[in-house]
Structure formats: C-alpha cells, structure tokens
PDB file of C-alpha atoms and ligand atoms in Angstrom:
ATOM      1  CA  UNK A  16     -26.363  -8.997 -64.133  1.00 37.00           C
ATOM      2  CA  UNK A  17     -29.372  -7.696 -65.926  1.00 40.00           C
ATOM      3  CA  UNK A  18     -29.138 -10.657 -68.328  1.00 41.00           C
ATOM      4  CA  UNK A  19     -29.160 -13.137 -65.440  1.00 41.00           C
ATOM      5  CA  UNK A  20     -32.651 -12.068 -64.513  1.00 40.00           C
ATOM      6  CA  UNK A  21     -33.814 -13.035 -67.973  1.00 42.00           C
ATOM      7  CA  UNK A  22     -32.368 -16.499 -68.010  1.00 45.00           C
ATOM      8  CA  UNK A  23     -30.575 -18.035 -65.056  1.00 45.00           C
ATOM      9  CA  UNK A  24     -28.972 -20.655 -67.266  1.00 57.00           C
ATOM     10  CA  UNK A  25     -26.915 -18.022 -69.063  1.00 65.00           C
ATOM     11  CA  UNK A  26     -23.393 -17.437 -67.820  1.00 68.00           C
ATOM     12  CA  UNK A  27     -22.435 -14.011 -66.448  1.00 66.00           C
ATOM     13  CA  UNK A  28     -18.904 -14.746 -67.700  1.00 93.00           C
ATOM     14  CA  UNK A  29     -19.925 -14.287 -71.317  1.00 97.00           C
ATOM     15  CA  UNK A  30     -18.833 -11.095 -73.075  1.00 98.00           C
ATOM     16  CA  UNK A  31     -21.471  -8.408 -72.814  1.00 98.00           C
ATOM     17  CA  UNK A  32     -20.477  -7.189 -76.264  1.00 98.00           C
ATOM     18  CA  UNK A  33     -19.009  -9.492 -78.912  1.00 98.00           C
ATOM     19  CA  UNK A  34     -17.532  -8.105 -82.126  1.00 99.00           C
ATOM     20  CA  UNK A  35     -16.820 -10.351 -85.099  1.00 99.00           C
ATOM     21  CA  UNK A  36     -14.788  -9.836 -88.265  1.00 99.00           C
ATOM     22  CA  UNK A  37     -16.449 -12.404 -90.463  1.00 98.00           C
ATOM     23  CA  UNK A  38     -13.724 -13.228 -92.926  1.00 98.00           C
ATOM     24  CA  UNK A  39     -12.972 -16.031 -95.361  1.00 98.00           C
ATOM     25  CA  UNK A  40     -16.071 -16.273 -97.574  1.00 98.00           C
ATOM     26  CA  UNK A  41     -13.919 -15.960-100.710  1.00 98.00           C
ATOM     27  CA  UNK A  42     -11.512 -18.713 -99.640  1.00 98.00           C
ATOM     28  CA  UNK A  43     -14.401 -20.933 -98.596  1.00 99.00           C
ATOM     29  CA  UNK A  44     -15.865 -20.591-102.091  1.00 98.00           C
ATOM     30  CA  UNK A  45     -12.515 -21.285-103.724  1.00 98.00           C
ATOM     31  CA  UNK A  46     -12.096 -24.471-101.680  1.00 98.00           C
ATOM     32  CA  UNK A  47     -15.518 -25.645-102.782  1.00 98.00           C
ATOM     33  CA  UNK A  48     -14.985 -24.759-106.438  1.00 98.00           C
ATOM     34  CA  UNK A  49     -17.594 -21.993-106.244  1.00 98.00           C
ATOM     35  CA  UNK A  50     -17.637 -18.303-107.104  1.00 98.00           C
ATOM     36  CA  UNK A  51     -16.838 -15.630-104.491  1.00 98.00           C
ATOM     37  CA  UNK A  52     -20.469 -14.532-104.626  1.00 98.00           C
ATOM     38  CA  UNK A  53     -21.579 -18.035-103.655  1.00 98.00           C
ATOM     39  CA  UNK A  54     -19.154 -17.821-100.744  1.00 98.00           C
ATOM     40  CA  UNK A  55     -20.850 -14.644 -99.585  1.00 98.00           C
ATOM     41  CA  UNK A  56     -24.236 -16.326 -99.891  1.00 98.00           C
ATOM     42  CA  UNK A  57     -23.045 -19.114 -97.618  1.00 98.00           C
ATOM     43  CA  UNK A  58     -21.570 -16.465 -95.301  1.00 98.00           C
ATOM     44  CA  UNK A  59     -24.956 -14.743 -95.059  1.00 98.00           C
ATOM     45  CA  UNK A  60     -26.639 -18.060 -94.203  1.00 98.00           C
ATOM     46  CA  UNK A  61     -24.081 -18.489 -91.474  1.00 98.00           C
ATOM     47  CA  UNK A  62     -24.912 -15.067 -90.054  1.00 98.00           C
ATOM     48  CA  UNK A  63     -28.420 -16.345 -89.384  1.00 98.00           C
ATOM     49  CA  UNK A  64     -27.150 -19.577 -87.779  1.00 98.00           C
ATOM     50  CA  UNK A  65     -24.692 -17.526 -85.715  1.00 98.00           C
ATOM     51  CA  UNK A  66     -27.463 -15.228 -84.432  1.00 98.00           C
ATOM     52  CA  UNK A  67     -29.418 -18.302 -83.349  1.00 97.00           C
ATOM     53  CA  UNK A  68     -26.350 -19.827 -81.657  1.00 98.00           C
ATOM     54  CA  UNK A  69     -25.745 -16.587 -79.789  1.00 98.00           C
ATOM     55  CA  UNK A  70     -29.053 -17.086 -77.960  1.00 96.00           C
ATOM     56  CA  UNK A  71     -27.196 -19.628 -75.782  1.00 97.00           C
ATOM     57  CA  UNK A  72     -25.019 -16.888 -74.301  1.00 97.00           C
ATOM     58  CA  UNK A  73     -25.629 -13.903 -72.063  1.00 96.00           C
ATOM     59  CA  UNK A  74     -24.189 -11.536 -74.668  1.00 98.00           C
ATOM     60  CA  UNK A  75     -26.315  -8.438 -75.083  1.00 98.00           C
ATOM     61  CA  UNK A  76     -24.594  -6.763 -78.052  1.00 98.00           C
ATOM     62  CA  UNK A  77     -23.123  -8.349 -81.169  1.00 98.00           C
ATOM     63  CA  UNK A  78     -21.382  -6.277 -83.834  1.00 99.00           C
ATOM     64  CA  UNK A  79     -20.655  -7.938 -87.171  1.00 99.00           C
ATOM     65  CA  UNK A  80     -18.192  -6.429 -89.639  1.00 98.00           C
ATOM     66  CA  UNK A  81     -19.943  -7.040 -92.927  1.00 98.00           C
ATOM     67  CA  UNK A  82     -18.556  -4.354 -95.253  1.00 98.00           C
ATOM     68  CA  UNK A  83     -15.606  -2.044 -94.663  1.00 98.00           C
ATOM     69  CA  UNK A  84     -14.868   1.381 -96.121  1.00 98.00           C
ATOM     70  CA  UNK A  85     -12.075  -0.414 -98.029  1.00 98.00           C
ATOM     71  CA  UNK A  86     -14.327  -3.110 -99.516  1.00 98.00           C
ATOM     72  CA  UNK A  87     -15.453  -0.734-102.304  1.00 98.00           C
ATOM     73  CA  UNK A  88     -12.108  -1.642-103.911  1.00 98.00           C
ATOM     74  CA  UNK A  89     -13.558  -5.022-104.890  1.00 98.00           C
ATOM     75  CA  UNK A  90     -15.070  -5.670-108.319  1.00 98.00           C
ATOM     76  CA  UNK A  91     -18.359  -4.008-109.135  1.00 98.00           C
ATOM     77  CA  UNK A  92     -19.943  -7.449-109.431  1.00 98.00           C
ATOM     78  CA  UNK A  93     -18.826  -8.473-105.941  1.00 98.00           C
ATOM     79  CA  UNK A  94     -19.886  -5.180-104.326  1.00 98.00           C
ATOM     80  CA  UNK A  95     -23.256  -5.408-106.040  1.00 98.00           C
ATOM     81  CA  UNK A  96     -23.717  -9.002-104.873  1.00 98.00           C
ATOM     82  CA  UNK A  97     -22.834  -8.050-101.282  1.00 98.00           C
ATOM     83  CA  UNK A  98     -25.372  -5.218-101.315  1.00 98.00           C
ATOM     84  CA  UNK A  99     -28.137  -7.398-102.725  1.00 98.00           C
ATOM     85  CA  UNK A 100     -27.329 -10.133-100.198  1.00 98.00           C
ATOM     86  CA  UNK A 101     -27.732  -7.537 -97.485  1.00 98.00           C
ATOM     87  CA  UNK A 102     -31.154  -6.586 -98.872  1.00 98.00           C
ATOM     88  CA  UNK A 103     -32.348 -10.172 -99.063  1.00 98.00           C
ATOM     89  CA  UNK A 104     -30.932 -10.950 -95.614  1.00 98.00           C
ATOM     90  CA  UNK A 105     -33.043  -8.105 -94.190  1.00 98.00           C
ATOM     91  CA  UNK A 106     -36.140  -9.098 -96.174  1.00 98.00           C
ATOM     92  CA  UNK A 107     -35.928 -12.739 -95.189  1.00 98.00           C
ATOM     93  CA  UNK A 108     -34.989 -12.343 -91.545  1.00 98.00           C
ATOM     94  CA  UNK A 109     -36.848  -9.327 -90.250  1.00 98.00           C
ATOM     95  CA  UNK A 110     -39.615 -11.429 -88.707  1.00 97.00           C
ATOM     96  CA  UNK A 111     -37.092 -13.741 -87.055  1.00 97.00           C
ATOM     97  CA  UNK A 112     -35.317 -10.755 -85.513  1.00 98.00           C
ATOM     98  CA  UNK A 113     -38.601  -9.339 -84.231  1.00 98.00           C
ATOM     99  CA  UNK A 114     -39.771 -12.657 -82.759  1.00 97.00           C
ATOM    100  CA  UNK A 115     -36.393 -13.247 -81.113  1.00 97.00           C
ATOM    101  CA  UNK A 116     -36.489  -9.718 -79.700  1.00 98.00           C
ATOM    102  CA  UNK A 117     -33.282  -8.709 -81.420  1.00 98.00           C
ATOM    103  CA  UNK A 118     -32.904  -5.047 -82.259  1.00 98.00           C
ATOM    104  CA  UNK A 119     -31.032  -4.355 -85.493  1.00 98.00           C
ATOM    105  CA  UNK A 120     -28.764  -1.333 -85.858  1.00 98.00           C
ATOM    106  CA  UNK A 121     -26.284  -0.332 -88.536  1.00 98.00           C
ATOM    107  CA  UNK A 122     -22.987   1.421 -87.915  1.00 98.00           C
ATOM    108  CA  UNK A 123     -20.771   3.122 -90.497  1.00 98.00           C
ATOM    109  CA  UNK A 124     -21.295   5.710 -93.210  1.00 98.00           C
ATOM    110  CA  UNK A 125     -24.729   4.324 -93.999  1.00 98.00           C
ATOM    111  CA  UNK A 126     -25.675   7.350 -96.110  1.00 98.00           C
ATOM    112  CA  UNK A 127     -23.330   6.082 -98.865  1.00 98.00           C
ATOM    113  CA  UNK A 128     -25.051   2.693 -99.181  1.00 98.00           C
ATOM    114  CA  UNK A 129     -27.460   2.081-102.080  1.00 98.00           C
ATOM    115  CA  UNK A 130     -30.996   3.352-101.461  1.00 98.00           C
ATOM    116  CA  UNK A 131     -32.665  -0.130-101.290  1.00 98.00           C
ATOM    117  CA  UNK A 132     -30.259  -1.128 -98.482  1.00 98.00           C
ATOM    118  CA  UNK A 133     -30.829   2.110 -96.565  1.00 98.00           C
ATOM    119  CA  UNK A 134     -34.574   1.709 -96.869  1.00 98.00           C
ATOM    120  CA  UNK A 135     -34.514  -1.840 -95.495  1.00 98.00           C
ATOM    121  CA  UNK A 136     -32.103  -0.938 -92.714  1.00 98.00           C
ATOM    122  CA  UNK A 137     -34.355   1.907 -91.621  1.00 98.00           C
ATOM    123  CA  UNK A 138     -37.399  -0.353 -91.677  1.00 98.00           C
ATOM    124  CA  UNK A 139     -35.590  -3.111 -89.774  1.00 98.00           C
ATOM    125  CA  UNK A 140     -34.357  -0.775 -87.045  1.00 98.00           C
ATOM    126  CA  UNK A 141     -37.822   0.712 -86.711  1.00 98.00           C
ATOM    127  CA  UNK A 142     -39.571  -2.693 -86.475  1.00 98.00           C
ATOM    128  CA  UNK A 143     -36.994  -4.299 -84.180  1.00 98.00           C
ATOM    129  CA  UNK A 144     -36.509  -1.238 -81.979  1.00 98.00           C
ATOM    130  CA  UNK A 145     -39.830  -1.475 -80.160  1.00 97.00           C
ATOM    131  CA  UNK A 146     -39.414  -4.471 -77.884  1.00 97.00           C
ATOM    132  CA  UNK A 147     -35.989  -6.055 -77.651  1.00 98.00           C
ATOM    133  CA  UNK A 148     -33.617  -7.898 -75.351  1.00 98.00           C
ATOM    134  CA  UNK A 149     -30.506  -8.015 -77.469  1.00 98.00           C
ATOM    135  CA  UNK A 150     -28.880  -5.871 -80.128  1.00 98.00           C
ATOM    136  CA  UNK A 151     -27.290  -6.862 -83.422  1.00 98.00           C
ATOM    137  CA  UNK A 152     -25.191  -4.162 -85.043  1.00 98.00           C
ATOM    138  CA  UNK A 153     -24.174  -4.540 -88.671  1.00 98.00           C
ATOM    139  CA  UNK A 154     -21.025  -2.610 -89.558  1.00 99.00           C
ATOM    140  CA  UNK A 155     -21.602  -1.492 -93.144  1.00 98.00           C
ATOM    141  CA  UNK A 156     -19.357   0.884 -95.027  1.00 98.00           C
ATOM    142  CA  UNK A 157     -17.678   1.048 -91.639  1.00 98.00           C
ATOM    143  CA  UNK A 158     -14.125   2.213 -91.002  1.00 98.00           C
ATOM    144  CA  UNK A 159     -12.598   2.820 -87.580  1.00 98.00           C
ATOM    145  CA  UNK A 160     -10.670   5.824 -88.881  1.00 98.00           C
ATOM    146  CA  UNK A 161     -13.787   7.275 -90.553  1.00 98.00           C
ATOM    147  CA  UNK A 162     -15.646   6.966 -87.270  1.00 98.00           C
ATOM    148  CA  UNK A 163     -12.907   8.845 -85.412  1.00 98.00           C
ATOM    149  CA  UNK A 164     -12.717  11.508 -88.145  1.00 98.00           C
ATOM    150  CA  UNK A 165     -16.515  11.920 -88.070  1.00 98.00           C
ATOM    151  CA  UNK A 166     -16.321  12.423 -84.288  1.00 98.00           C
ATOM    152  CA  UNK A 167     -13.504  14.967 -84.700  1.00 98.00           C
ATOM    153  CA  UNK A 168     -15.587  16.871 -87.256  1.00 98.00           C
ATOM    154  CA  UNK A 169     -18.548  17.139 -84.891  1.00 98.00           C
ATOM    155  CA  UNK A 170     -16.252  18.268 -82.095  1.00 98.00           C
ATOM    156  CA  UNK A 171     -14.555  20.872 -84.294  1.00 97.00           C
ATOM    157  CA  UNK A 172     -17.957  22.171 -85.373  1.00 98.00           C
ATOM    158  CA  UNK A 173     -19.136  22.494 -81.768  1.00 97.00           C
ATOM    159  CA  UNK A 174     -15.890  24.216 -80.802  1.00 97.00           C
ATOM    160  CA  UNK A 175     -16.354  26.687 -83.658  1.00 97.00           C
ATOM    161  CA  UNK A 176     -19.873  27.425 -82.446  1.00 97.00           C
ATOM    162  CA  UNK A 177     -18.512  28.040 -78.955  1.00 97.00           C
ATOM    163  CA  UNK A 178     -20.382  25.051 -77.455  1.00 96.00           C
ATOM    164  CA  UNK A 179     -17.230  23.208 -76.451  1.00 95.00           C
ATOM    165  CA  UNK A 180     -13.790  24.308 -75.354  1.00 94.00           C
ATOM    166  CA  UNK A 181     -10.764  22.149 -76.274  1.00 92.00           C
ATOM    167  CA  UNK A 182      -9.649  21.661 -72.659  1.00 93.00           C
ATOM    168  CA  UNK A 183     -13.037  20.159 -71.776  1.00 92.00           C
ATOM    169  CA  UNK A 184     -12.389  17.236 -74.082  1.00 96.00           C
ATOM    170  CA  UNK A 185     -11.618  13.950 -72.307  1.00 97.00           C
ATOM    171  CA  UNK A 186     -11.633  10.305 -73.408  1.00 97.00           C
ATOM    172  CA  UNK A 187     -15.086  10.070 -71.893  1.00 97.00           C
ATOM    173  CA  UNK A 188     -16.499  13.120 -73.652  1.00 97.00           C
ATOM    174  CA  UNK A 189     -14.743  12.285 -76.941  1.00 98.00           C
ATOM    175  CA  UNK A 190     -16.397   8.880 -76.991  1.00 98.00           C
ATOM    176  CA  UNK A 191     -19.816  10.579 -76.824  1.00 98.00           C
ATOM    177  CA  UNK A 192     -19.230  11.695 -80.437  1.00 98.00           C
ATOM    178  CA  UNK A 193     -18.675   8.187 -81.777  1.00 98.00           C
ATOM    179  CA  UNK A 194     -21.441   6.415 -83.730  1.00 98.00           C
ATOM    180  CA  UNK A 195     -23.016   4.613 -80.733  1.00 98.00           C
ATOM    181  CA  UNK A 196     -22.041   6.381 -77.519  1.00 98.00           C
ATOM    182  CA  UNK A 197     -24.356   4.289 -75.342  1.00 97.00           C
ATOM    183  CA  UNK A 198     -23.189   0.862 -76.438  1.00 98.00           C
ATOM    184  CA  UNK A 199     -20.392  -0.535 -74.252  1.00 98.00           C
ATOM    185  CA  UNK A 200     -17.028  -1.373 -75.843  1.00 98.00           C
ATOM    186  CA  UNK A 201     -16.628  -4.942 -77.124  1.00 98.00           C
ATOM    187  CA  UNK A 202     -15.224  -7.385 -74.573  1.00 98.00           C
ATOM    188  CA  UNK A 203     -14.255  -9.979 -77.146  1.00 98.00           C
ATOM    189  CA  UNK A 204     -13.243  -9.741 -80.794  1.00 98.00           C
ATOM    190  CA  UNK A 205     -13.359 -12.843 -82.968  1.00 99.00           C
ATOM    191  CA  UNK A 206     -11.752 -12.919 -86.411  1.00 99.00           C
ATOM    192  CA  UNK A 207     -12.170 -15.954 -88.623  1.00 99.00           C
ATOM    193  CA  UNK A 208     -10.006 -17.232 -91.499  1.00 98.00           C
ATOM    194  CA  UNK A 209      -6.574 -16.939 -89.885  1.00 98.00           C
ATOM    195  CA  UNK A 210      -5.893 -13.260 -90.596  1.00 98.00           C
ATOM    196  CA  UNK A 211      -4.485 -11.505 -87.548  1.00 98.00           C
ATOM    197  CA  UNK A 212      -5.278  -7.875 -88.071  1.00 98.00           C
ATOM    198  CA  UNK A 213      -8.054  -5.408 -87.308  1.00 98.00           C
ATOM    199  CA  UNK A 214      -8.576  -4.167 -90.886  1.00 98.00           C
ATOM    200  CA  UNK A 215      -9.841  -0.797 -89.618  1.00 98.00           C
ATOM    201  CA  UNK A 216     -12.550  -2.260 -87.346  1.00 99.00           C
ATOM    202  CA  UNK A 217     -13.639  -0.379 -84.177  1.00 98.00           C
ATOM    203  CA  UNK A 218     -10.188   1.125 -83.583  1.00 98.00           C
ATOM    204  CA  UNK A 219     -11.262   3.202 -80.607  1.00 98.00           C
ATOM    205  CA  UNK A 220     -13.658   0.687 -79.037  1.00 98.00           C
ATOM    206  CA  UNK A 221     -11.395  -2.368 -79.219  1.00 98.00           C
ATOM    207  CA  UNK A 222      -8.595  -0.874 -77.131  1.00 97.00           C
ATOM    208  CA  UNK A 223      -9.118  -3.360 -74.261  1.00 97.00           C
ATOM    209  CA  UNK A 224     -10.978  -6.154 -76.042  1.00 98.00           C
ATOM    210  CA  UNK A 225      -9.773  -9.733 -75.745  1.00 98.00           C
ATOM    211  CA  UNK A 226      -8.745 -11.024 -79.169  1.00 98.00           C
ATOM    212  CA  UNK A 227      -9.556 -14.464 -80.552  1.00 98.00           C
ATOM    213  CA  UNK A 228      -8.316 -15.647 -83.933  1.00 98.00           C
ATOM    214  CA  UNK A 229      -9.279 -18.891 -85.627  1.00 98.00           C
ATOM    215  CA  UNK A 230      -8.257 -20.498 -88.913  1.00 98.00           C
ATOM    216  CA  UNK A 231     -11.868 -21.545 -89.478  1.00 99.00           C
ATOM    217  CA  UNK A 232     -13.453 -19.734 -92.433  1.00 99.00           C
ATOM    218  CA  UNK A 233     -16.597 -17.728 -91.671  1.00 99.00           C
ATOM    219  CA  UNK A 234     -19.108 -20.064 -93.424  1.00 98.00           C
ATOM    220  CA  UNK A 235     -17.728 -22.940 -91.283  1.00 99.00           C
ATOM    221  CA  UNK A 236     -17.789 -21.006 -87.998  1.00 99.00           C
ATOM    222  CA  UNK A 237     -20.498 -23.088 -86.342  1.00 98.00           C
ATOM    223  CA  UNK A 238     -21.889 -23.644 -82.864  1.00 98.00           C
ATOM    224  CA  UNK A 239     -18.873 -25.603 -81.636  1.00 98.00           C
ATOM    225  CA  UNK A 240     -16.404 -23.032 -82.993  1.00 98.00           C
ATOM    226  CA  UNK A 241     -18.352 -20.333 -81.168  1.00 98.00           C
ATOM    227  CA  UNK A 242     -18.284 -22.354 -77.970  1.00 98.00           C
ATOM    228  CA  UNK A 243     -14.467 -22.664 -78.261  1.00 98.00           C
ATOM    229  CA  UNK A 244     -14.148 -18.887 -78.561  1.00 98.00           C
ATOM    230  CA  UNK A 245     -16.440 -18.311 -75.584  1.00 98.00           C
ATOM    231  CA  UNK A 246     -14.542 -20.848 -73.470  1.00 97.00           C
ATOM    232  CA  UNK A 247     -11.285 -19.134 -74.360  1.00 97.00           C
ATOM    233  CA  UNK A 248     -12.778 -15.803 -73.270  1.00 97.00           C
ATOM    234  CA  UNK A 249     -13.846 -17.217 -69.903  1.00 96.00           C
ATOM    235  CA  UNK A 250     -10.235 -18.126 -69.161  1.00 95.00           C
ATOM    236  CA  UNK A 251      -8.869 -14.648 -69.852  1.00 95.00           C
ATOM    237  CA  UNK A 252      -7.584 -12.475 -67.060  1.00 93.00           C
ATOM    238  CA  UNK A 253      -8.606  -8.941 -67.898  1.00 94.00           C
ATOM    239  CA  UNK A 254      -6.379  -6.496 -66.070  1.00 93.00           C
ATOM    240  CA  UNK A 255      -7.024  -3.173 -67.844  1.00 94.00           C
ATOM    241  CA  UNK A 256      -3.535  -2.062 -66.898  1.00 94.00           C
ATOM    242  CA  UNK A 257      -3.922  -2.900 -63.222  1.00 93.00           C
ATOM    243  CA  UNK A 258      -2.537  -5.907 -61.311  1.00 81.00           C
ATOM    244  CA  UNK A 259      -4.382  -9.048 -60.375  1.00 68.00           C
TER     245      UNK A 259
HETATM  246  C1  IPE B  15     -15.447 -11.680 -95.769  1.00 89.36           C
HETATM  247  O1  IPE B  15     -14.989 -12.581 -96.702  1.00 89.36           O
HETATM  248  C2  IPE B  15     -16.647 -10.928 -96.234  1.00 89.36           C
HETATM  249  C3  IPE B  15     -16.390  -9.529 -96.603  1.00 89.36           C
HETATM  250  C4  IPE B  15     -15.273  -8.883 -96.486  1.00 89.36           C
HETATM  251  C5  IPE B  15     -17.516  -8.801 -97.145  1.00 89.36           C
HETATM  252  P1  IPE B  15     -13.915 -12.205 -97.795  1.00 89.36           P
HETATM  253  O2  IPE B  15     -14.621 -11.869 -99.052  1.00 89.36           O
HETATM  254  O3  IPE B  15     -12.974 -11.172 -97.326  1.00 89.36           O
HETATM  255  O4  IPE B  15     -13.166 -13.598 -97.958  1.00 89.36           O
HETATM  256  P2  IPE B  15     -11.635 -13.839 -98.297  1.00 89.36           P
HETATM  257  O5  IPE B  15     -10.836 -13.082 -97.282  1.00 89.36           O
HETATM  258  O6  IPE B  15     -11.418 -13.331 -99.678  1.00 89.36           O
HETATM  259  O7  IPE B  15     -11.464 -15.310 -98.173  1.00 89.36           O
HETATM  260  C1  IPE B  16     -12.380  -7.121 -93.260  1.00 89.36           C
HETATM  261  O1  IPE B  16     -12.122  -8.174 -94.126  1.00 89.36           O
HETATM  262  C2  IPE B  16     -13.697  -6.500 -93.583  1.00 89.36           C
HETATM  263  C3  IPE B  16     -14.861  -7.357 -93.368  1.00 89.36           C
HETATM  264  C4  IPE B  16     -14.866  -8.553 -92.884  1.00 89.36           C
HETATM  265  C5  IPE B  16     -16.104  -6.740 -93.710  1.00 89.36           C
HETATM  266  P1  IPE B  16     -11.239  -7.987 -95.437  1.00 89.36           P
HETATM  267  O2  IPE B  16     -11.142  -9.333 -96.052  1.00 89.36           O
HETATM  268  O3  IPE B  16     -11.786  -6.898 -96.260  1.00 89.36           O
HETATM  269  O4  IPE B  16      -9.858  -7.508 -94.827  1.00 89.36           O
HETATM  270  P2  IPE B  16      -8.368  -7.557 -95.402  1.00 89.36           P
HETATM  271  O5  IPE B  16      -8.396  -6.919 -96.754  1.00 89.36           O
HETATM  272  O6  IPE B  16      -7.987  -9.005 -95.494  1.00 89.36           O
HETATM  273  O7  IPE B  16      -7.558  -6.837 -94.390  1.00 89.36           O
HETATM  274 MG1   MG B  17     -11.140 -11.241 -96.440  1.00 89.36          MG
END
C-alpha cells in the first residue's frame, strides 16, 4: 500500500518483488547472424528499457539474474565481454538510476568478480542508496545453493561461538542469514527464451513465487511482453497452501 501513496495510478495487484532470468541473448544473436557478445550487448540495452518500463508498475524490488555461479564455464572471451558490459552498463546508467530514484544492489559472491566491476558496483550502491523509491538487484556470480551454503556457514560459525543453539533455528531465523534478509521474497518469476528451469536462481526465496515462462528471447522482451506477464500475474490465485 505504501506504493499507492506515491502514485495512485499504479496497481496494488502488481508483484511487490519481480525476479527475472534474462535468458536467450545467445540465440537472439544467432538468429540475427551476430556473435554471442553482440547478443549480450543487445541484452544489456534491453535491461535499461526494461527498467524504464517497470516504472509503470507498483513493483518495489526487481532482481535480475545476470551471471550465475555456473556461467564461468563459458569461454574466456564471453565471460570477459559480460564483465566489461557490466562495467559499461554501470558507467553509462548511474545517473539515470539516481534520477529515477532506483537503488542498485548486487547479490551473489561479489568478492570473486573482477576489481573494476566491484569498484563500480560499490560506487553505484553508494550513490543510489541515498534517496530511492525502488530497488534493482543484480544477481552476479549468484547461485541459490551458494547462498544457502553461505548462510549455513555463518550459522555454524555462530553455533561454534555459542551465540546460537541448533534448536533455535527456524525458517524465519534461517532466512536472516541469506544475502538480503530484509527484501521480501519474489512474488513473480519471469524466465525468457522458453527454458523452463530455475538454473540455481533464488532457490530458497522462490518457494512460493508465481512462475511465468515465455518463448520470447530476452533482447525482444519489450513493454508489451512485460504487460502480458503482469496481466498473467494478476489472474493468479495465490493460496500458499491454504484454501480459497
Ligand atoms: C542470457 O543469455 C545471459 C546470460 C546467461 C549471461 P544466454 O547467453 O544464456 O543466451 P542463450 O541461452 O545462449 O541463448
Ligand atoms: C541462467 O541462464 C543464468 C542467467 C540468466 C544469468 P543460463 O543460460 O546460464 O542457464 P542454463 O545453462 O540454460 O540452465
Ligand atoms: Mg541461456
């Protein structure tokens, strides 16, 4: 309801948190006779368009899966291109994020990213963290299993230090050890490009998310494709195990 105060035209039926697996850049490039790297470039341009399109909805948090813990398996050239695209995306769009009052956060094992990326991410979260309405979270070197293992490590450490006893642990308290304990779980997950799997994305947080899959490749996922996903979400009956 907080969002409604900001803009009465926005629908309260929109997901509060939207998570997106942006997939299909490689296939998009192939279909256009371009290199995979050019597909990623087009994908990055679409991230900016997507952020702008999201301003039409009451969604407060958006998490984008941009690089998984498994994506290091790709060629050195492709990994390098993805990292430099991330740097230029942050350089080119920082002012836009600030003026649109969008806070930028990064989730994942950020410490393993190249130094220039870490530097820009730190700067962007500092600059955008002052005055914001919405939050954009980039999942980078992110893996759902890594996140759960990292939480388990912190818990084990606290138990060893005598700060926590095993029987105190509940779903609620466990979730406090995840990367962003104060961000609500995603309500809707969108995956583009026709793949119907989670690929290690937000395994804990997606347990009751509504799922939306589309054949559309990420660089083609435009305003009308987003509207279709949001309309589909509005028709869902979320029961959370109860009856309605
Ligand atoms: C998604 O596009 C972007 C990343 C995983 C970084 P892909 O590169 O996976 O595209 P496809 O699946 O090969 O088409
Ligand atoms: C998932 O896409 C990861 C990202 C979008 C960052 P992939 O293209 O890497 O997933 P798989 O290999 O098809 O499962
Ligand atoms: Mg893919």
